[in-house]
PDB file of N, CA and C in Angstrom:
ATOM      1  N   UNK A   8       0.816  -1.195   0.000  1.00  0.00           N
ATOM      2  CA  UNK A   8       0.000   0.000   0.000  1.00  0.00           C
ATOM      3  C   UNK A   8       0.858   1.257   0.000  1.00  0.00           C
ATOM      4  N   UNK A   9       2.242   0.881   1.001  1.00  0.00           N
ATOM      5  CA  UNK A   9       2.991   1.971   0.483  1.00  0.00           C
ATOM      6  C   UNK A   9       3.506   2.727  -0.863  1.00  0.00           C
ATOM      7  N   UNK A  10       3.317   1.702  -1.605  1.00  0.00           N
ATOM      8  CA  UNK A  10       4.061   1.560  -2.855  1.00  0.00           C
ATOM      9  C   UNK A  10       3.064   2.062  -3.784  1.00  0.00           C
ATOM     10  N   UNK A  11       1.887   2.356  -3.606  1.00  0.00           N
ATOM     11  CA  UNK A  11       0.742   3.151  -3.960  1.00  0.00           C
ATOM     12  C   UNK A  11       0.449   4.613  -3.572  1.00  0.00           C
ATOM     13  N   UNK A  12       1.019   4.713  -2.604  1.00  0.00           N
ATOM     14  CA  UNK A  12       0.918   6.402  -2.048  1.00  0.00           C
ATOM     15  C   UNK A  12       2.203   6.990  -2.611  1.00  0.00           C
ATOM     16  N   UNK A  13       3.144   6.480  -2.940  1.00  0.00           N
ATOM     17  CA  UNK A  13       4.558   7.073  -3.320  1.00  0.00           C
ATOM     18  C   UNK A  13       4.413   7.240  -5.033  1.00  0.00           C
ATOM     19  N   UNK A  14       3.456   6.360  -5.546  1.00  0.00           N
ATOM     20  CA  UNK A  14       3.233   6.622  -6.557  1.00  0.00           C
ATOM     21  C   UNK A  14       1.742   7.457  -7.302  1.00  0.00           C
ATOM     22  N   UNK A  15       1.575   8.301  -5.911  1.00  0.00           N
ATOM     23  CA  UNK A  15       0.087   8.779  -5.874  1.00  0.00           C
ATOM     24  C   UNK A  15       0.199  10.048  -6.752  1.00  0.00           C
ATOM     25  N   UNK A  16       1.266  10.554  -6.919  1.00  0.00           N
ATOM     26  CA  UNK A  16       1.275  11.748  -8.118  1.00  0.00           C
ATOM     27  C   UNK A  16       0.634  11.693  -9.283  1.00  0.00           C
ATOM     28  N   UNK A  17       2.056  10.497 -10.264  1.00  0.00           N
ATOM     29  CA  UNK A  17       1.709  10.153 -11.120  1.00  0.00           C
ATOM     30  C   UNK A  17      -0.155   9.626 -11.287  1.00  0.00           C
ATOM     31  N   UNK A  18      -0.769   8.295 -10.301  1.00  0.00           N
ATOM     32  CA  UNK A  18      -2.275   8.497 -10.283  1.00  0.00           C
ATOM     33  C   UNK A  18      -3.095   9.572 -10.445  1.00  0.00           C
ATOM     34  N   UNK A  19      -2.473  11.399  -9.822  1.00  0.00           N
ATOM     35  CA  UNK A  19      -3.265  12.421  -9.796  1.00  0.00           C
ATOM     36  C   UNK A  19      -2.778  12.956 -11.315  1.00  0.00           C
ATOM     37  N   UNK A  20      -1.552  12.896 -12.082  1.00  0.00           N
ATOM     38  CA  UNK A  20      -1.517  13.508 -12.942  1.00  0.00           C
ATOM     39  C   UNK A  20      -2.391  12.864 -14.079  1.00  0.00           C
ATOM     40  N   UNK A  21      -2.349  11.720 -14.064  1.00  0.00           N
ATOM     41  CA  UNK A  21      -3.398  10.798 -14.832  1.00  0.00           C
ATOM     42  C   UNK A  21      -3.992  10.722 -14.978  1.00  0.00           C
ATOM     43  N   UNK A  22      -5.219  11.148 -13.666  1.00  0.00           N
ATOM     44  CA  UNK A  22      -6.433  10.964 -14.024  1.00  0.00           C
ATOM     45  C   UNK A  22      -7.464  12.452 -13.661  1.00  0.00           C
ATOM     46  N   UNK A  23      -8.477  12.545 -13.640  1.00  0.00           N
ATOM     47  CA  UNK A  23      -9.400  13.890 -13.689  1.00  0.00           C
ATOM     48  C   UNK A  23      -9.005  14.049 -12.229  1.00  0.00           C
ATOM     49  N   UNK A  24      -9.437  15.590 -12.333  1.00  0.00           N
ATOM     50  CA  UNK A  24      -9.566  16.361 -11.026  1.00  0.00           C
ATOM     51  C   UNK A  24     -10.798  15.845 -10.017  1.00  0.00           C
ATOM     52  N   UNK A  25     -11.838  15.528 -10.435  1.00  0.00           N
ATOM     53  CA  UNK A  25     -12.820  14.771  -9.642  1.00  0.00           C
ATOM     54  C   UNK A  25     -12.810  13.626  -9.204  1.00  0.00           C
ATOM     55  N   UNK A  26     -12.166  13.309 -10.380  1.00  0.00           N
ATOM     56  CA  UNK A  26     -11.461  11.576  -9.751  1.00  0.00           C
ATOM     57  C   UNK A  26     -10.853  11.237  -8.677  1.00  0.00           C
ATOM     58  N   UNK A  27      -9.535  12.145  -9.180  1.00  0.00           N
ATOM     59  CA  UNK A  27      -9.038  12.177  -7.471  1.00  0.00           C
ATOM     60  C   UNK A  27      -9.262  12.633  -6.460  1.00  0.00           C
ATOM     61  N   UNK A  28     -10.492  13.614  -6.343  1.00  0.00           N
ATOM     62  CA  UNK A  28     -10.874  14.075  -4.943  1.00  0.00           C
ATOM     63  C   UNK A  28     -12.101  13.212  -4.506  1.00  0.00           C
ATOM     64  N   UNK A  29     -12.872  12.298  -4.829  1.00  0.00           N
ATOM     65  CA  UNK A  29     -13.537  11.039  -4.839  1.00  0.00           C
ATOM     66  C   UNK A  29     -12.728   9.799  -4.667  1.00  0.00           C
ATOM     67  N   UNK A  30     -12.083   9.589  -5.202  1.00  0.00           N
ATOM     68  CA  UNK A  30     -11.161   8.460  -5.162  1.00  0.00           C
ATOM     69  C   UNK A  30     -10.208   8.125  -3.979  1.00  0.00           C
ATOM     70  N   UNK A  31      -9.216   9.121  -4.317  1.00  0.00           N
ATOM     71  CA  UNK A  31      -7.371   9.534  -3.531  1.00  0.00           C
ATOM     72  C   UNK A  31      -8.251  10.277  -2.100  1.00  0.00           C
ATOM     73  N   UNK A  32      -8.447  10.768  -2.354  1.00  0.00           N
ATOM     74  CA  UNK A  32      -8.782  11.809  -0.579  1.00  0.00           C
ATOM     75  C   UNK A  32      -9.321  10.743   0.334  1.00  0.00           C
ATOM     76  N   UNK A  33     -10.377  10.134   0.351  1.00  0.00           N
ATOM     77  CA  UNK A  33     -10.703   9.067   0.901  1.00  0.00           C
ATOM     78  C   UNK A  33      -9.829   7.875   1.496  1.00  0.00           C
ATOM     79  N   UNK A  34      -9.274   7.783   0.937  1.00  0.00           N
ATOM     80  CA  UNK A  34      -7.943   6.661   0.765  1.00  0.00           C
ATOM     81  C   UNK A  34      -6.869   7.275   1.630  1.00  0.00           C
ATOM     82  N   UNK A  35      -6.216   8.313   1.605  1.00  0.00           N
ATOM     83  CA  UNK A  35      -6.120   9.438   2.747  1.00  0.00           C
ATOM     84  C   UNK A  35      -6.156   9.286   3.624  1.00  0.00           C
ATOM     85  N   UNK A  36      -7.509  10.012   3.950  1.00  0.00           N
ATOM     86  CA  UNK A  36      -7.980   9.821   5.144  1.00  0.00           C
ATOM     87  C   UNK A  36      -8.146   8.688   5.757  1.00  0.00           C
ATOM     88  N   UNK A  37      -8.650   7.874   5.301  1.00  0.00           N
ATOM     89  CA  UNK A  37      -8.560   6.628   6.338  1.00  0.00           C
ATOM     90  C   UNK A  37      -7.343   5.889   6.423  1.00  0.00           C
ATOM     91  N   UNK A  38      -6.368   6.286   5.748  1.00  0.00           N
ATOM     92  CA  UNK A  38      -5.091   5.712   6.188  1.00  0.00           C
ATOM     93  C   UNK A  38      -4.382   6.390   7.594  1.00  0.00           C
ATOM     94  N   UNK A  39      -4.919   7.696   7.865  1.00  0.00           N
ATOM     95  CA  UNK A  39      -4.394   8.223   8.863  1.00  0.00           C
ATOM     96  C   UNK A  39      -4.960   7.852  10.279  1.00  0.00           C
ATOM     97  N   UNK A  40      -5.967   7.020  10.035  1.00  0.00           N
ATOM     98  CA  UNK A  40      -6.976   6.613  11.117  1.00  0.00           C
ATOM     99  C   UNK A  40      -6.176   5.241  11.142  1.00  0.00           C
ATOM    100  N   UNK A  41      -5.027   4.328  10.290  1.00  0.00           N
ATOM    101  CA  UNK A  41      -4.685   3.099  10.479  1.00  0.00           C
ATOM    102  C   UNK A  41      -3.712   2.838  11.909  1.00  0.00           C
ATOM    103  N   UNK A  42      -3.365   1.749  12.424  1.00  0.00           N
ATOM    104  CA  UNK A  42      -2.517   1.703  13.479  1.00  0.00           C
ATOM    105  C   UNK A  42      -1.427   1.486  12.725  1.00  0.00           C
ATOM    106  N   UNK A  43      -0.805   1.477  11.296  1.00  0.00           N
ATOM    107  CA  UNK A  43      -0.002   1.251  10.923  1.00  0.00           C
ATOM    108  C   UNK A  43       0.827   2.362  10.733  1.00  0.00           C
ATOM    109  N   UNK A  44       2.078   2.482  11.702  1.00  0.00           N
ATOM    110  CA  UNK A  44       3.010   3.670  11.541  1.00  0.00           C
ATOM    111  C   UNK A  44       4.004   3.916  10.590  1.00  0.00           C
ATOM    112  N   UNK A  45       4.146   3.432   9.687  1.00  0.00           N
ATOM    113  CA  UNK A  45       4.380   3.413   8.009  1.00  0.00           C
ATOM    114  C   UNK A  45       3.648   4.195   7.222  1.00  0.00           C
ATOM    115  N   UNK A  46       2.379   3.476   6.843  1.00  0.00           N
ATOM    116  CA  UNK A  46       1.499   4.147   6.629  1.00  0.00           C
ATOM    117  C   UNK A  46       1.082   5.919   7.033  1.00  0.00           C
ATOM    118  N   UNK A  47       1.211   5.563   7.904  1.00  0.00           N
ATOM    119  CA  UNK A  47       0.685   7.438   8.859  1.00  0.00           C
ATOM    120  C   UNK A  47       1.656   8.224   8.427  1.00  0.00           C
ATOM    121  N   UNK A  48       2.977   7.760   8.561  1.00  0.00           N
ATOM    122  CA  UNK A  48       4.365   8.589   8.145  1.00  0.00           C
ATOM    123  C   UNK A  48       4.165   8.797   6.645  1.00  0.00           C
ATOM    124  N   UNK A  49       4.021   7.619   6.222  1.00  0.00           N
ATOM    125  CA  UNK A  49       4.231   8.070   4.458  1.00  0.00           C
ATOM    126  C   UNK A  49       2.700   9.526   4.090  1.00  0.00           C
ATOM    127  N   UNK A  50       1.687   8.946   4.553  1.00  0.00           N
ATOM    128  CA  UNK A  50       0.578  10.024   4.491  1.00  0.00           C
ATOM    129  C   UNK A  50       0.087  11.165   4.585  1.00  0.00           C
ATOM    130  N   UNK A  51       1.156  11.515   6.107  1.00  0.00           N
ATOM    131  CA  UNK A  51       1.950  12.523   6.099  1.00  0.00           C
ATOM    132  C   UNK A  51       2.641  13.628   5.523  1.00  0.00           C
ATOM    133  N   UNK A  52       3.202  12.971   5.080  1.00  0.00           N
ATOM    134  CA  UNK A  52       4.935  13.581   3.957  1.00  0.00           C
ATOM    135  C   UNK A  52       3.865  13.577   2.913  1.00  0.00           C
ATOM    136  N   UNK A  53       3.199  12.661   2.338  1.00  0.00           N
ATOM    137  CA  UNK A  53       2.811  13.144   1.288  1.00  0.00           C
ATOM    138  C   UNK A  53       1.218  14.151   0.948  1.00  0.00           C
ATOM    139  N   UNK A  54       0.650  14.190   1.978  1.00  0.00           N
ATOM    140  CA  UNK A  54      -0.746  15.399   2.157  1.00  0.00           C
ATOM    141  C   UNK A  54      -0.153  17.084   1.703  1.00  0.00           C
ATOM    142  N   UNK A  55       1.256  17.668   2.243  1.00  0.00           N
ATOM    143  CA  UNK A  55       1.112  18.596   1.489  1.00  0.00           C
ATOM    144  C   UNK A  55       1.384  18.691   0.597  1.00  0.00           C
ATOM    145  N   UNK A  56       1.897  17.893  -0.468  1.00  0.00           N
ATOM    146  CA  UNK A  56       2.277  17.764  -1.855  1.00  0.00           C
ATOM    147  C   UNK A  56       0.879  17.575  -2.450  1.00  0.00           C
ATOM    148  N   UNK A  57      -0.397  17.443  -1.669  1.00  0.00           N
ATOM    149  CA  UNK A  57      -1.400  16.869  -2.686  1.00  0.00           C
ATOM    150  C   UNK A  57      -2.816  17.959  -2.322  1.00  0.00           C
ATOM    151  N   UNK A  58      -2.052  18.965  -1.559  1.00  0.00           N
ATOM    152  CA  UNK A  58      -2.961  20.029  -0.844  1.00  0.00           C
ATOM    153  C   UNK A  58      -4.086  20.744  -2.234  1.00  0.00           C
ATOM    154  N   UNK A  59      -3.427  20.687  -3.453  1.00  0.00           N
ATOM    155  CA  UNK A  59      -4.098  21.508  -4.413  1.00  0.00           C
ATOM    156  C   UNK A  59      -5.558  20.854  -4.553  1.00  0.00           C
ATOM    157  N   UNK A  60      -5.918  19.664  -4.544  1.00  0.00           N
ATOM    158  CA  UNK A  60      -7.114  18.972  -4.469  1.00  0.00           C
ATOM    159  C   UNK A  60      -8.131  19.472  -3.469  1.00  0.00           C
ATOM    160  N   UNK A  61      -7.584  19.783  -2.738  1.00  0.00           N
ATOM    161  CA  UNK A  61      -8.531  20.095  -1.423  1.00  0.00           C
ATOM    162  C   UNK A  61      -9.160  21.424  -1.156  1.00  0.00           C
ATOM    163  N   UNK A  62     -10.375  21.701  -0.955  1.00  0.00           N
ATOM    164  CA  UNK A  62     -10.754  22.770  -0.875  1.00  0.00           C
ATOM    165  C   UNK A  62     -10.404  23.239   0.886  1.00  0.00           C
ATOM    166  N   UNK A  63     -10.895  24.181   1.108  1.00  0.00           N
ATOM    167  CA  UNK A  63     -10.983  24.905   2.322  1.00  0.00           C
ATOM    168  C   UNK A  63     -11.887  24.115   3.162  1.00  0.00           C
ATOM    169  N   UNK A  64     -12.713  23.896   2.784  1.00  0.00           N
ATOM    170  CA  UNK A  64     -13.456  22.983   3.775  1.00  0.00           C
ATOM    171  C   UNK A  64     -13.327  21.569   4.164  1.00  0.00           C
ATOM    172  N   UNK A  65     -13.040  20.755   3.379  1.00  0.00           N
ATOM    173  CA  UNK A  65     -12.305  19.382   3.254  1.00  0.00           C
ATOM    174  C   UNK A  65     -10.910  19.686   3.811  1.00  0.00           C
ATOM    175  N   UNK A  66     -10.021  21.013   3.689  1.00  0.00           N
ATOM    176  CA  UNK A  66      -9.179  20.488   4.871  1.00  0.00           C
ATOM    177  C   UNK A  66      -9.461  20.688   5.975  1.00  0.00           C
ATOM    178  N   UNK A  67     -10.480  21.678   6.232  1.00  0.00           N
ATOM    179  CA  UNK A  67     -10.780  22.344   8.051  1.00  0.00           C
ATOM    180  C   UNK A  67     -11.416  21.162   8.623  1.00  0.00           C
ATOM    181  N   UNK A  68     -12.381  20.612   7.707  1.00  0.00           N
ATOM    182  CA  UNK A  68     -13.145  19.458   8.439  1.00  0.00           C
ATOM    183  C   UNK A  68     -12.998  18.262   8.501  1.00  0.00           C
ATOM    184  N   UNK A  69     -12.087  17.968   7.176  1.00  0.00           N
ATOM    185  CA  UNK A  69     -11.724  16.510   7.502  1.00  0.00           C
ATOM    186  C   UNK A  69     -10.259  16.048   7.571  1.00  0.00           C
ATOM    187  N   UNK A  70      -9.459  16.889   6.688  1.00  0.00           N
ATOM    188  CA  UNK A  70      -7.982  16.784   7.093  1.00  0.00           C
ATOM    189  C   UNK A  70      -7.271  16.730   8.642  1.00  0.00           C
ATOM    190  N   UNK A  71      -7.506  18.205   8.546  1.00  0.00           N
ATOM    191  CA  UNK A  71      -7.075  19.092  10.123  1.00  0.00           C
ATOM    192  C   UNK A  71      -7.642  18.118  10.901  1.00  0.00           C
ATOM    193  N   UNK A  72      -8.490  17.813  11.149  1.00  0.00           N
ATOM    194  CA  UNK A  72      -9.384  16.869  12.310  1.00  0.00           C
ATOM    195  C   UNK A  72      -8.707  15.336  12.255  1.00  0.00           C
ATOM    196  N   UNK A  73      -8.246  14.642  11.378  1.00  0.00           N
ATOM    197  CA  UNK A  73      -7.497  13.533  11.112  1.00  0.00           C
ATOM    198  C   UNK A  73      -6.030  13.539  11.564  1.00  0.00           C
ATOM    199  N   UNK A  74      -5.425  14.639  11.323  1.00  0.00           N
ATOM    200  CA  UNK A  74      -3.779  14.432  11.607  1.00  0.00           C
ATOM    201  C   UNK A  74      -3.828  15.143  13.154  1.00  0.00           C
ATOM    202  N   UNK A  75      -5.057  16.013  13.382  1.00  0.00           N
ATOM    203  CA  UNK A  75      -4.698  16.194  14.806  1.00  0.00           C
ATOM    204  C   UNK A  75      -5.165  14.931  15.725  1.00  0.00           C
ATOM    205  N   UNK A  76      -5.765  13.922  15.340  1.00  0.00           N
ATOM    206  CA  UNK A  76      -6.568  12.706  16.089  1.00  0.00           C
ATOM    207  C   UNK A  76      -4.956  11.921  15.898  1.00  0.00           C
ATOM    208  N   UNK A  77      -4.689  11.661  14.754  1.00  0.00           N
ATOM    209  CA  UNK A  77      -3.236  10.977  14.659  1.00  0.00           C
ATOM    210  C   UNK A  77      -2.286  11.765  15.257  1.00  0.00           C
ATOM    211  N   UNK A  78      -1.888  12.737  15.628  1.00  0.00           N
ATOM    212  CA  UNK A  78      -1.057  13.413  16.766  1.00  0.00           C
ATOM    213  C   UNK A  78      -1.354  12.930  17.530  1.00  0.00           C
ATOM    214  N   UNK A  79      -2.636  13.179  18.402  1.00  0.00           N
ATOM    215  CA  UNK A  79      -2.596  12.955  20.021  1.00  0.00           C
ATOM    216  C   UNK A  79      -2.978  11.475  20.396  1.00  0.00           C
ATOM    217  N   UNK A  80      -3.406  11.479  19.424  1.00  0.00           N
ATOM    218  CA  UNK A  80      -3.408   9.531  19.884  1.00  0.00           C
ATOM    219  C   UNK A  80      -2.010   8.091  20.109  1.00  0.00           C
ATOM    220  N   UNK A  81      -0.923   9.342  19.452  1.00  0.00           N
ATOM    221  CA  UNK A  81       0.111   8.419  19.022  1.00  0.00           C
ATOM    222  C   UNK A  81       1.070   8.839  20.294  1.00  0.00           C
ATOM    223  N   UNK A  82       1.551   7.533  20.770  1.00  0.00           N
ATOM    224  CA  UNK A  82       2.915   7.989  21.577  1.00  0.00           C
ATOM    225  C   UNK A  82       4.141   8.198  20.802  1.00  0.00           C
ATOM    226  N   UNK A  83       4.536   7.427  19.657  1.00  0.00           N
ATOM    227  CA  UNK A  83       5.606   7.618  18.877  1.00  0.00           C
ATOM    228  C   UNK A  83       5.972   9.324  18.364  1.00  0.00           C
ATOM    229  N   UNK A  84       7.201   9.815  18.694  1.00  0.00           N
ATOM    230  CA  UNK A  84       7.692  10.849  18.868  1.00  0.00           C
ATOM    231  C   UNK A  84       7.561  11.371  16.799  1.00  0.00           C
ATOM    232  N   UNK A  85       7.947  10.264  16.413  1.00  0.00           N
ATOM    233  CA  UNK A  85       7.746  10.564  14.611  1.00  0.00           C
ATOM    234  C   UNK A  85       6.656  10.742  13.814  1.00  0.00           C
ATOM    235  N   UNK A  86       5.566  10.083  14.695  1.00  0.00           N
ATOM    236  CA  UNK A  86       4.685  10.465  14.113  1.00  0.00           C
ATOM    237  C   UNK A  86       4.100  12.020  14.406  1.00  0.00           C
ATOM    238  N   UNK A  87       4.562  12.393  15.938  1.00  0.00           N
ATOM    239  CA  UNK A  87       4.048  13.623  16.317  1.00  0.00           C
ATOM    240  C   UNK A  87       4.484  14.863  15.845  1.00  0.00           C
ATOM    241  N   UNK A  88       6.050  14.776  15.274  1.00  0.00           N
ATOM    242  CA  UNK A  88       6.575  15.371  14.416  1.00  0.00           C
ATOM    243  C   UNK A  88       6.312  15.337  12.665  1.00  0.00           C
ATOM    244  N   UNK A  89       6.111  14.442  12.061  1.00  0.00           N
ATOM    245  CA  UNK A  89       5.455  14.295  10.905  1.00  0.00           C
ATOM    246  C   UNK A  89       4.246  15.543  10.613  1.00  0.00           C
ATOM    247  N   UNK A  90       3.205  14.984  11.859  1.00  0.00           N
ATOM    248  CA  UNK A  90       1.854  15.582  11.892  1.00  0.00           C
ATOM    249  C   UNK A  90       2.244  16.903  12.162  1.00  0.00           C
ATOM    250  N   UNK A  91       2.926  17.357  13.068  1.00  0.00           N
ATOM    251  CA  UNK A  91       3.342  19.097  13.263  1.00  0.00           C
ATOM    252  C   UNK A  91       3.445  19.682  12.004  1.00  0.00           C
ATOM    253  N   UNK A  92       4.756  18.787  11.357  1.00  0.00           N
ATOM    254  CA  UNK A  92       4.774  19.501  10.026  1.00  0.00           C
ATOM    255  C   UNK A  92       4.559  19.325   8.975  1.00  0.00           C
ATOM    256  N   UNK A  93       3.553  18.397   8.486  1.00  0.00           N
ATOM    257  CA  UNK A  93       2.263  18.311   7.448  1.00  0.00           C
ATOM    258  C   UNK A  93       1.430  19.824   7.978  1.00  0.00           C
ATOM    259  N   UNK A  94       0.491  19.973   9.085  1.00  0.00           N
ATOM    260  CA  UNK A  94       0.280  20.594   9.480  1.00  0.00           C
ATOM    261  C   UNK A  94       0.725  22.038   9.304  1.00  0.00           C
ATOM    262  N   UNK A  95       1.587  22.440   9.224  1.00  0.00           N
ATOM    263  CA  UNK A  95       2.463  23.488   9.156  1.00  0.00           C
ATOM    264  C   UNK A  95       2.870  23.936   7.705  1.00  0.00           C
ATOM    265  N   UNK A  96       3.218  23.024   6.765  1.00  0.00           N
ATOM    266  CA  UNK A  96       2.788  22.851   5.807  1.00  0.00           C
ATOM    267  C   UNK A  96       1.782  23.150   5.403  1.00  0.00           C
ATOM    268  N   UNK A  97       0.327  22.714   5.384  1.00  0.00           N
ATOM    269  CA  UNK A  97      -0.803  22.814   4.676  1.00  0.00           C
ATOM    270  C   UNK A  97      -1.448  24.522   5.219  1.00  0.00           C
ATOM    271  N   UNK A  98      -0.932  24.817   6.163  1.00  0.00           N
ATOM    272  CA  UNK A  98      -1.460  26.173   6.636  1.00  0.00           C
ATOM    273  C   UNK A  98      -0.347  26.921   5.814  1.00  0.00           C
ATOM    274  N   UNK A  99       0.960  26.871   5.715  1.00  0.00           N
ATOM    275  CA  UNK A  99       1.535  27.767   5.127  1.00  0.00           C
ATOM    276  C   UNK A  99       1.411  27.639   3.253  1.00  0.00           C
ATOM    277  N   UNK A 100       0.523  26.820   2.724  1.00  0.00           N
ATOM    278  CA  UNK A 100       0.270  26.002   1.548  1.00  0.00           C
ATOM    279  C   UNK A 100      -0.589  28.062   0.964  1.00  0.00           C
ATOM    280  N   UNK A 101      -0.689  28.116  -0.123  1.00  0.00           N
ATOM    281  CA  UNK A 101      -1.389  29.076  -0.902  1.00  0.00           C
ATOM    282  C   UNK A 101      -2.887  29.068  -0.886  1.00  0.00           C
ATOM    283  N   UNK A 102      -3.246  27.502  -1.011  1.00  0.00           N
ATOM    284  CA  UNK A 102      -4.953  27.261  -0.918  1.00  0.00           C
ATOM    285  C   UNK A 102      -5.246  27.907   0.406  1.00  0.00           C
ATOM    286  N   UNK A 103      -4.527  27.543   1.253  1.00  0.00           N
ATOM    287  CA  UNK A 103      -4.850  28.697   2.480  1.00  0.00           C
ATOM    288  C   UNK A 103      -4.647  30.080   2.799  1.00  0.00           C
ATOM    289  N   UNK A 104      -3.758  30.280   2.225  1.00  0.00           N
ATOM    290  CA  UNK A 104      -3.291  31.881   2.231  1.00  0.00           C
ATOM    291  C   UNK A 104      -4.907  32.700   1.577  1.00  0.00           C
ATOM    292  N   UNK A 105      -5.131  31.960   0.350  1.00  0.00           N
ATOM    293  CA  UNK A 105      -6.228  32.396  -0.476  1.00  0.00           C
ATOM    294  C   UNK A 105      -7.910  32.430   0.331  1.00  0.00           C
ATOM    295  N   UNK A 106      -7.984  31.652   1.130  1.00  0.00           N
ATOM    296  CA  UNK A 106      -8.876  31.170   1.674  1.00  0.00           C
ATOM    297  C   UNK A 106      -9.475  31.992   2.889  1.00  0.00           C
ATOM    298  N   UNK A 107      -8.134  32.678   3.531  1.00  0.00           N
ATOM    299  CA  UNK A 107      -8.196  33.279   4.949  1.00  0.00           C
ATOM    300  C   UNK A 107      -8.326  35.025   4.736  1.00  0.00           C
ATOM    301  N   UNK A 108      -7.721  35.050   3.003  1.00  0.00           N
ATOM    302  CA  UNK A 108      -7.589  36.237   2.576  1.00  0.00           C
ATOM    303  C   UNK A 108      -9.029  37.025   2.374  1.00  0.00           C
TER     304      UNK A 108
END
């Protein structure tokens, strides 16, 4: 499954814009809800690279709310750092700059 998120670009350059926000976002999100700390890390690293999909509301309500549940739920120090700066990331991202503007 890792080997599917690393190659999740190429999937977004490929296919429609609706596709992947139906498809890929979903897939996402519930990977960040997995107990698998592979997974969470890779999901991570790769959410702000894929921020352009996402509107303002899909990240306030379902992003933001996911990596902060995967922060505080996790004792592992990497994942809590990951999530800081995905996080940090997606707020300093343009879709947000635009959004708050």
């Amino acid at each position: 499954f890792t080997r599917f998120l690393t190659t999740l670009h190429l999937i977004i350059s490929k296919s429609l814009l609706e596709e992947s926000k139906t498809l890929v976002l979903p897939v996402l999100f519930r990977s960040l809800e997995t107990p698998m700390v592979e997974l969470q890390e890779t999901v991570l690293k790769l959410v702000p690279e894929i921020v352009d999909l996402m509107d303002y509301s899909t990240l306030r309500h379902q992003l933001l709310p996911k990596v902060k549940s995967c922060c505080l739920e996790t004792r592992l120090l990497k994942i809590r750092v990951a999530s800081l700066i995905c996080v940090a990331k997606v707020i300093d991202s343009s879709l947000l700059d635009r959004s708050l503007a």
